[in-house]
mmCIF file of C-alpha atoms in Angstrom:
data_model
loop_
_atom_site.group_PDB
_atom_site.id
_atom_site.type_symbol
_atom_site.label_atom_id
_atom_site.label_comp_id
_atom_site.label_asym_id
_atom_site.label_seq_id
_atom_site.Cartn_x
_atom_site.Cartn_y
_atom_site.Cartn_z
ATOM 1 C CA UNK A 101 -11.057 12.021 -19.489
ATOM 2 C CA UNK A 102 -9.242 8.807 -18.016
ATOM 3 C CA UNK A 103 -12.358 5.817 -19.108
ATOM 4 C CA UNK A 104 -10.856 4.219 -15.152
ATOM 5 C CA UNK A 105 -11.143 7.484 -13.112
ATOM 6 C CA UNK A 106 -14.243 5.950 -11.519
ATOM 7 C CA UNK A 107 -12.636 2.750 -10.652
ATOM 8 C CA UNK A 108 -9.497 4.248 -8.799
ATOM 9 C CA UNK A 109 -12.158 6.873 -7.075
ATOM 10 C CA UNK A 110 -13.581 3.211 -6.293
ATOM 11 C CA UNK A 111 -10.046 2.023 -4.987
ATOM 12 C CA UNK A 112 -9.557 4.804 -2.941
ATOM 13 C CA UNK A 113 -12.709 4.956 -0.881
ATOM 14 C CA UNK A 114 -12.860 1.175 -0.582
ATOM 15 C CA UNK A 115 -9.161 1.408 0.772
ATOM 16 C CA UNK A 116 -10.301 4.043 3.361
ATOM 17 C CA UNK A 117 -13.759 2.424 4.434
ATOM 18 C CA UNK A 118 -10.988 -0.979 5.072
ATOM 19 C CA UNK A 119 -8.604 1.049 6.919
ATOM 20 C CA UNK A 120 -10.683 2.499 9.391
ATOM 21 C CA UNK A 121 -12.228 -0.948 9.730
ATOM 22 C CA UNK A 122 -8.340 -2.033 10.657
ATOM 23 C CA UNK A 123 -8.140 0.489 12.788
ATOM 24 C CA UNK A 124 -10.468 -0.870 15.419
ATOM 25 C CA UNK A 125 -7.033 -2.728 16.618
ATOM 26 C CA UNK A 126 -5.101 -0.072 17.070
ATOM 27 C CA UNK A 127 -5.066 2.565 20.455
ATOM 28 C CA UNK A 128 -7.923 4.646 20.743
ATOM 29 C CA UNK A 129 -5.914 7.660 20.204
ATOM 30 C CA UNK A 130 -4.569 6.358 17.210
ATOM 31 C CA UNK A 131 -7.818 4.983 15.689
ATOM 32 C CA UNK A 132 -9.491 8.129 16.304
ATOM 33 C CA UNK A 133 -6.685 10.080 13.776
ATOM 34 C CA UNK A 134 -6.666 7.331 11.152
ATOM 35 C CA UNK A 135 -10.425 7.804 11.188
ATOM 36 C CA UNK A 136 -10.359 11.602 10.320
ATOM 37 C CA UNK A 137 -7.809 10.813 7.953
ATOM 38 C CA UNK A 138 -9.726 8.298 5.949
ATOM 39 C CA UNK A 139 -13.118 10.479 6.197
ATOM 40 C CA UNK A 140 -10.748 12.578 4.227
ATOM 41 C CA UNK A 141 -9.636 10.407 1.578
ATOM 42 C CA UNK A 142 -13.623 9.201 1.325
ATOM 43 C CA UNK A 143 -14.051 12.659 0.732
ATOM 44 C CA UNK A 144 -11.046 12.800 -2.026
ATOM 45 C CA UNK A 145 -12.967 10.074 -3.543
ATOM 46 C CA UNK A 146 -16.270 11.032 -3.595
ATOM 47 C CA UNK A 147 -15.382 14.489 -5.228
ATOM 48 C CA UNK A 148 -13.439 12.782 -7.952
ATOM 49 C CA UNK A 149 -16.096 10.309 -8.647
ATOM 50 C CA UNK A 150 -18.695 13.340 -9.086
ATOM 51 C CA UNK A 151 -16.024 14.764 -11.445
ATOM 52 C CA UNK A 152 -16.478 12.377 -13.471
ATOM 53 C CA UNK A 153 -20.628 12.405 -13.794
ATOM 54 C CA UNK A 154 -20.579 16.017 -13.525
ATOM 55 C CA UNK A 155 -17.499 16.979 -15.873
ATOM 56 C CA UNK A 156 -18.175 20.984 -15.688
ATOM 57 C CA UNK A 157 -15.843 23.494 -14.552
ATOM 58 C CA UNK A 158 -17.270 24.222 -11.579
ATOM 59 C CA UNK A 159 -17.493 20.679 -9.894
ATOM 60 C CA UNK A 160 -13.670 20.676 -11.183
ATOM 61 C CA UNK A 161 -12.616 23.364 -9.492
ATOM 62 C CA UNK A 162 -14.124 22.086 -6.187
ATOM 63 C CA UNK A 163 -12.937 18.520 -6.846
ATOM 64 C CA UNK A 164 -9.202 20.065 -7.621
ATOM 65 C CA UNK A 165 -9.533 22.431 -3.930
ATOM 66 C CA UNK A 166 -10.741 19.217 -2.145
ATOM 67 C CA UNK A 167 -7.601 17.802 -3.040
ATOM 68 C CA UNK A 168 -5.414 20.211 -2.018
ATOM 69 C CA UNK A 169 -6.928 20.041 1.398
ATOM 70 C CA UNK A 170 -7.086 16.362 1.586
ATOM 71 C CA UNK A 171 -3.075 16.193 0.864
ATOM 72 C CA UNK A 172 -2.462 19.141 3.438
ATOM 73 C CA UNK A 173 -4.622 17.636 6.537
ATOM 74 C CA UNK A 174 -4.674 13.689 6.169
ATOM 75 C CA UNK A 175 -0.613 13.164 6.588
ATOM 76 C CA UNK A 176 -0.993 15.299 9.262
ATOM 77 C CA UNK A 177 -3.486 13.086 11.117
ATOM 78 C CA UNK A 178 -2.206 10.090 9.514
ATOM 79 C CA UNK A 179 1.634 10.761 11.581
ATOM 80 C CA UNK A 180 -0.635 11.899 14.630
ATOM 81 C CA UNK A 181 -1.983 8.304 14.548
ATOM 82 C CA UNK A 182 1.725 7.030 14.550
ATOM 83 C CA UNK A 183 2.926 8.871 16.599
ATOM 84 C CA UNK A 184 0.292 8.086 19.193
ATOM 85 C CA UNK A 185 0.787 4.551 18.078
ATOM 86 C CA UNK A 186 4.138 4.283 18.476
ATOM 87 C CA UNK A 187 5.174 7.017 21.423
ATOM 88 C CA UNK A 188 2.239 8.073 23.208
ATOM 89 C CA UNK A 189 -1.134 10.707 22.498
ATOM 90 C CA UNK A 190 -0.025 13.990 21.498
ATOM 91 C CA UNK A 191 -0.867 16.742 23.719
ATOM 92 C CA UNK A 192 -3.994 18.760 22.680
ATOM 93 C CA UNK A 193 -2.197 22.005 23.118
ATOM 94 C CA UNK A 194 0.809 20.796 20.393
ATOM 95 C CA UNK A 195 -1.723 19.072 18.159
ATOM 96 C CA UNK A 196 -3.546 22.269 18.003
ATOM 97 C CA UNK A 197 -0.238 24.180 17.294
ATOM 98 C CA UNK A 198 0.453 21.684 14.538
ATOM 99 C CA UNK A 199 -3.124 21.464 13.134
ATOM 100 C CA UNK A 200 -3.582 25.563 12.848
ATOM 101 C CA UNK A 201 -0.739 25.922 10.175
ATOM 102 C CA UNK A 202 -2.049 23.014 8.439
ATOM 103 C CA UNK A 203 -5.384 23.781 7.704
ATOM 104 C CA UNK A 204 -3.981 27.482 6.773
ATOM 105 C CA UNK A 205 -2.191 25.790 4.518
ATOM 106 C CA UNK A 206 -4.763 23.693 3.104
ATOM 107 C CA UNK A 207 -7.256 26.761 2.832
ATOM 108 C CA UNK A 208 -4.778 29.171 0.963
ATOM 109 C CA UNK A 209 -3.746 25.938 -1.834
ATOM 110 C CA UNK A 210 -7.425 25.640 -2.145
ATOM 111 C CA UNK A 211 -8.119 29.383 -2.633
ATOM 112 C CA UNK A 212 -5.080 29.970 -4.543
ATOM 113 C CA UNK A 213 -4.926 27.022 -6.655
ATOM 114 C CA UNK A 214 -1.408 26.287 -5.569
ATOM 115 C CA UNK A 215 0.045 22.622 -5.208
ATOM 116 C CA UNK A 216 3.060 23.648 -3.044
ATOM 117 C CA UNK A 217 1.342 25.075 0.035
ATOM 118 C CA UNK A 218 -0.552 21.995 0.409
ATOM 119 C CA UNK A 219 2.271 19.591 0.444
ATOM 120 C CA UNK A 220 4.558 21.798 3.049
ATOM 121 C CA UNK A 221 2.397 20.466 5.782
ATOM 122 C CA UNK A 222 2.733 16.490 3.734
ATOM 123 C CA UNK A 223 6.331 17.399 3.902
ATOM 124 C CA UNK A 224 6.615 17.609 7.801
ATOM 125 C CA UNK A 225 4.563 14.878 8.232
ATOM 126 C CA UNK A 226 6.419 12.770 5.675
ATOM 127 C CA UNK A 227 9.690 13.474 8.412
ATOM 128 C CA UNK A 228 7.960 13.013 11.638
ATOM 129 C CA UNK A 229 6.605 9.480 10.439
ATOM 130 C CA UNK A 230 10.290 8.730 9.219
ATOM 131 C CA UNK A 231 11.975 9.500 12.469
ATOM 132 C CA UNK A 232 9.259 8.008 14.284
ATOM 133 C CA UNK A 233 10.137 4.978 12.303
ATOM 134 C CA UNK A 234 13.395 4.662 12.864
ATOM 135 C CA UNK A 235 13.121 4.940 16.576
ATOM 136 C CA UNK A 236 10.900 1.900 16.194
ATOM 137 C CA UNK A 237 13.202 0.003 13.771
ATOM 138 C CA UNK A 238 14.309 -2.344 16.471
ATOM 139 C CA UNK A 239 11.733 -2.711 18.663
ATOM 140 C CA UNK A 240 9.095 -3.786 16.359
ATOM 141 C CA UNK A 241 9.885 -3.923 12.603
ATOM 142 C CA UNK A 242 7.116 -5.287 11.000
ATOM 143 C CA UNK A 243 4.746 -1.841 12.242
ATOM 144 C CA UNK A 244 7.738 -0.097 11.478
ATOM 145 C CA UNK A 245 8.210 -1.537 7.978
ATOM 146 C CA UNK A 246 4.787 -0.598 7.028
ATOM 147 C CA UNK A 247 4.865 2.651 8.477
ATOM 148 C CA UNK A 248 7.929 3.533 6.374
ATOM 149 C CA UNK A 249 6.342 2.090 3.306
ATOM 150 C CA UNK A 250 3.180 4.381 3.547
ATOM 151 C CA UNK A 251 5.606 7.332 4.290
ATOM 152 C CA UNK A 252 7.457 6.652 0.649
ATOM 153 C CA UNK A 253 3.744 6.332 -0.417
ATOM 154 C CA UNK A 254 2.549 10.002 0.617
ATOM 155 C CA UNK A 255 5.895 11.562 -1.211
ATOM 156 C CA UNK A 256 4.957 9.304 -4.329
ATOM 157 C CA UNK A 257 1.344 11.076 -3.873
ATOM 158 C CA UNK A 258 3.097 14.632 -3.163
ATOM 159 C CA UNK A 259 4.897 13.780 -6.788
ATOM 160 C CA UNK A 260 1.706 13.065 -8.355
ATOM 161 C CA UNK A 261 0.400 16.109 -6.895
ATOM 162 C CA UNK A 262 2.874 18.001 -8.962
ATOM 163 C CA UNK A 263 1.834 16.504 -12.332
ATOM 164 C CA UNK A 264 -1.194 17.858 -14.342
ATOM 165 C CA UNK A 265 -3.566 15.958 -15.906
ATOM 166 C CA UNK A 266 -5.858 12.080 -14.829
ATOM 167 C CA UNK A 267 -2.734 10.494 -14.641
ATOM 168 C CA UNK A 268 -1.611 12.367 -11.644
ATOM 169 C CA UNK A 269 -5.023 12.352 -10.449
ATOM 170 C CA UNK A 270 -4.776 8.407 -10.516
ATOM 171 C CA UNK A 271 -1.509 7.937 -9.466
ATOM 172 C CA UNK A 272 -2.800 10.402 -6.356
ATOM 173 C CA UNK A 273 -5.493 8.009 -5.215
ATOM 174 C CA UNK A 274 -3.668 5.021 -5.766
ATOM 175 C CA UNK A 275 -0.342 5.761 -3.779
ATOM 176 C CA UNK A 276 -2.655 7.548 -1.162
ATOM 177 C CA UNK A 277 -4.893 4.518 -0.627
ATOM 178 C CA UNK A 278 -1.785 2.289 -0.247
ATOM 179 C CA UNK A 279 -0.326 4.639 2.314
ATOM 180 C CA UNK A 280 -3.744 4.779 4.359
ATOM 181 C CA UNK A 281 -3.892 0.782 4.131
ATOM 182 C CA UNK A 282 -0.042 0.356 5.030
ATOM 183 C CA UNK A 283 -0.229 2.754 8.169
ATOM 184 C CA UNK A 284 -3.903 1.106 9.440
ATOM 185 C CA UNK A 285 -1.239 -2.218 9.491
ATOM 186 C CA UNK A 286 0.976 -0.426 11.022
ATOM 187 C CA UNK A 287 -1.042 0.556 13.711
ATOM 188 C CA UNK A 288 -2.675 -2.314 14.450
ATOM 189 C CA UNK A 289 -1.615 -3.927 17.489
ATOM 190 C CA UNK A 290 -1.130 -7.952 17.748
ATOM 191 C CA UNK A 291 -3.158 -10.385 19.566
ATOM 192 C CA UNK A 292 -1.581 -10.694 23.071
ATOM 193 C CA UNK A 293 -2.170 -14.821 22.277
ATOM 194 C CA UNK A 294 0.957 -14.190 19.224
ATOM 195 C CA UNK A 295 3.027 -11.716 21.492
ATOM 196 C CA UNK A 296 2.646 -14.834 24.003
ATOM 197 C CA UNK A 297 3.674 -17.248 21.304
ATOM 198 C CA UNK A 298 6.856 -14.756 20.021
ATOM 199 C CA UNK A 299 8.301 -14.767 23.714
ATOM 200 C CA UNK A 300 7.635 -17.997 24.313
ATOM 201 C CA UNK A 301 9.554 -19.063 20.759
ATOM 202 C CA UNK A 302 12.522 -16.309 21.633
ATOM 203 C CA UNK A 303 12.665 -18.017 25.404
ATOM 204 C CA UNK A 304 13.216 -21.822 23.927
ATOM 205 C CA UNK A 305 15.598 -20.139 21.410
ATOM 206 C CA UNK A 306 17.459 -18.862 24.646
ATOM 207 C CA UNK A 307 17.532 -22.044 26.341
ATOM 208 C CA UNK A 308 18.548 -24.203 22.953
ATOM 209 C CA UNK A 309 21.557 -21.347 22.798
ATOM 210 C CA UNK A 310 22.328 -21.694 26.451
ATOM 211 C CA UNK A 311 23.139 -25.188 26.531
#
């Protein structure tokens, strides 16, 4: 038993109780995903946490299937909330086309007890939030930056997902908290008083090059 389990169950559902607090800036659409994605992670955290006071086999097992669903459906949501950051609100009818295999997904790693049916779906998402990316790459770098950042972070996760023991478990909340925290900054949107004060600094830059 890891003695800091408790404190990166902590880090986790402190980083996902901040990120939905971040995500008050970004589009409704987009807020509303990052929301059900950090309910998730809470949920991740909570579960681990009780693994720890309760260390039976039971509460193990349930802790070890709330994973596996957490790590199918939050990237999912999380590149909904990019994508609806960056392009515009996905359609109900393809979110619920993209949502159905997901939770399937989710519900046969948690019955089954297997790792790689739960990251197929973080796999997809992982790609999606990639090319969203770099279509964003010139337009706005800084959101896009971050967003790429937390997509490295969710493979890191997937990776830790693989290993067996409470250092994968750690490793798990830590790179997933990170990822959670980098997209809510990628999401949120600037005060229009800076985008004001970035045209007006790119204008005198034009007129300085001008002459």
């Amino acid at each position: 038993m890891n003695p800091l389990a408790p404190a990166f169950a902590c880090v986790l559902g402190c980083s996902a109780i901040l990120a939905a607090f971040l995500g008050n800036r970004a589009r409704p659409a987009a807020r509303d995903y990052l929301r059900f994605a950090a309910v998730l992670y809470v949920a991740l955290a909570l579960c681990d946490a009780l693994a720890v006071v309760f260390p039976d086999a039971a509460m193990l097992i349930f802790a070890d299937a709330v994973m596996l669903v957490v790590c199918a459906l939050a990237p999912v949501a999380l590149g909904f909330a990019l994508f609806a950051a960056f392009e515009h609100p996905p359609a109900p009818v393809a979110a619920t086309i993209i949502l159905v295999p997901a939770c399937l997904a989710a519900i046969a790693a948690a019955a089954t007890g297997t790792p790689v049916l739960s990251l197929a779906p973080l796999a997809a998402s992982v790609l999606i939030m990639l090319a969203l990316c770099a279509r964003r790459w010139r337009s706005d770098k800084r959101a896009a930056s971050h967003a790429l950042l937390s997509a490295c972070c969710l493979l890191c996760g997937a990776a830790a997902v693989l290993g067996s023991g409470a250092a994968g478990r750690a490793a798990l909340e830590l790179f997933s908290a990170a990822a959670l925290l980098g997209l809510a900054l990628a999401l949120a949107r600037r005060s229009r008083l800076a985008v004001v004060k970035a045209r007006d600094l790119r204008g005198a830059v034009a007129v300085r090059t001008g002459r």
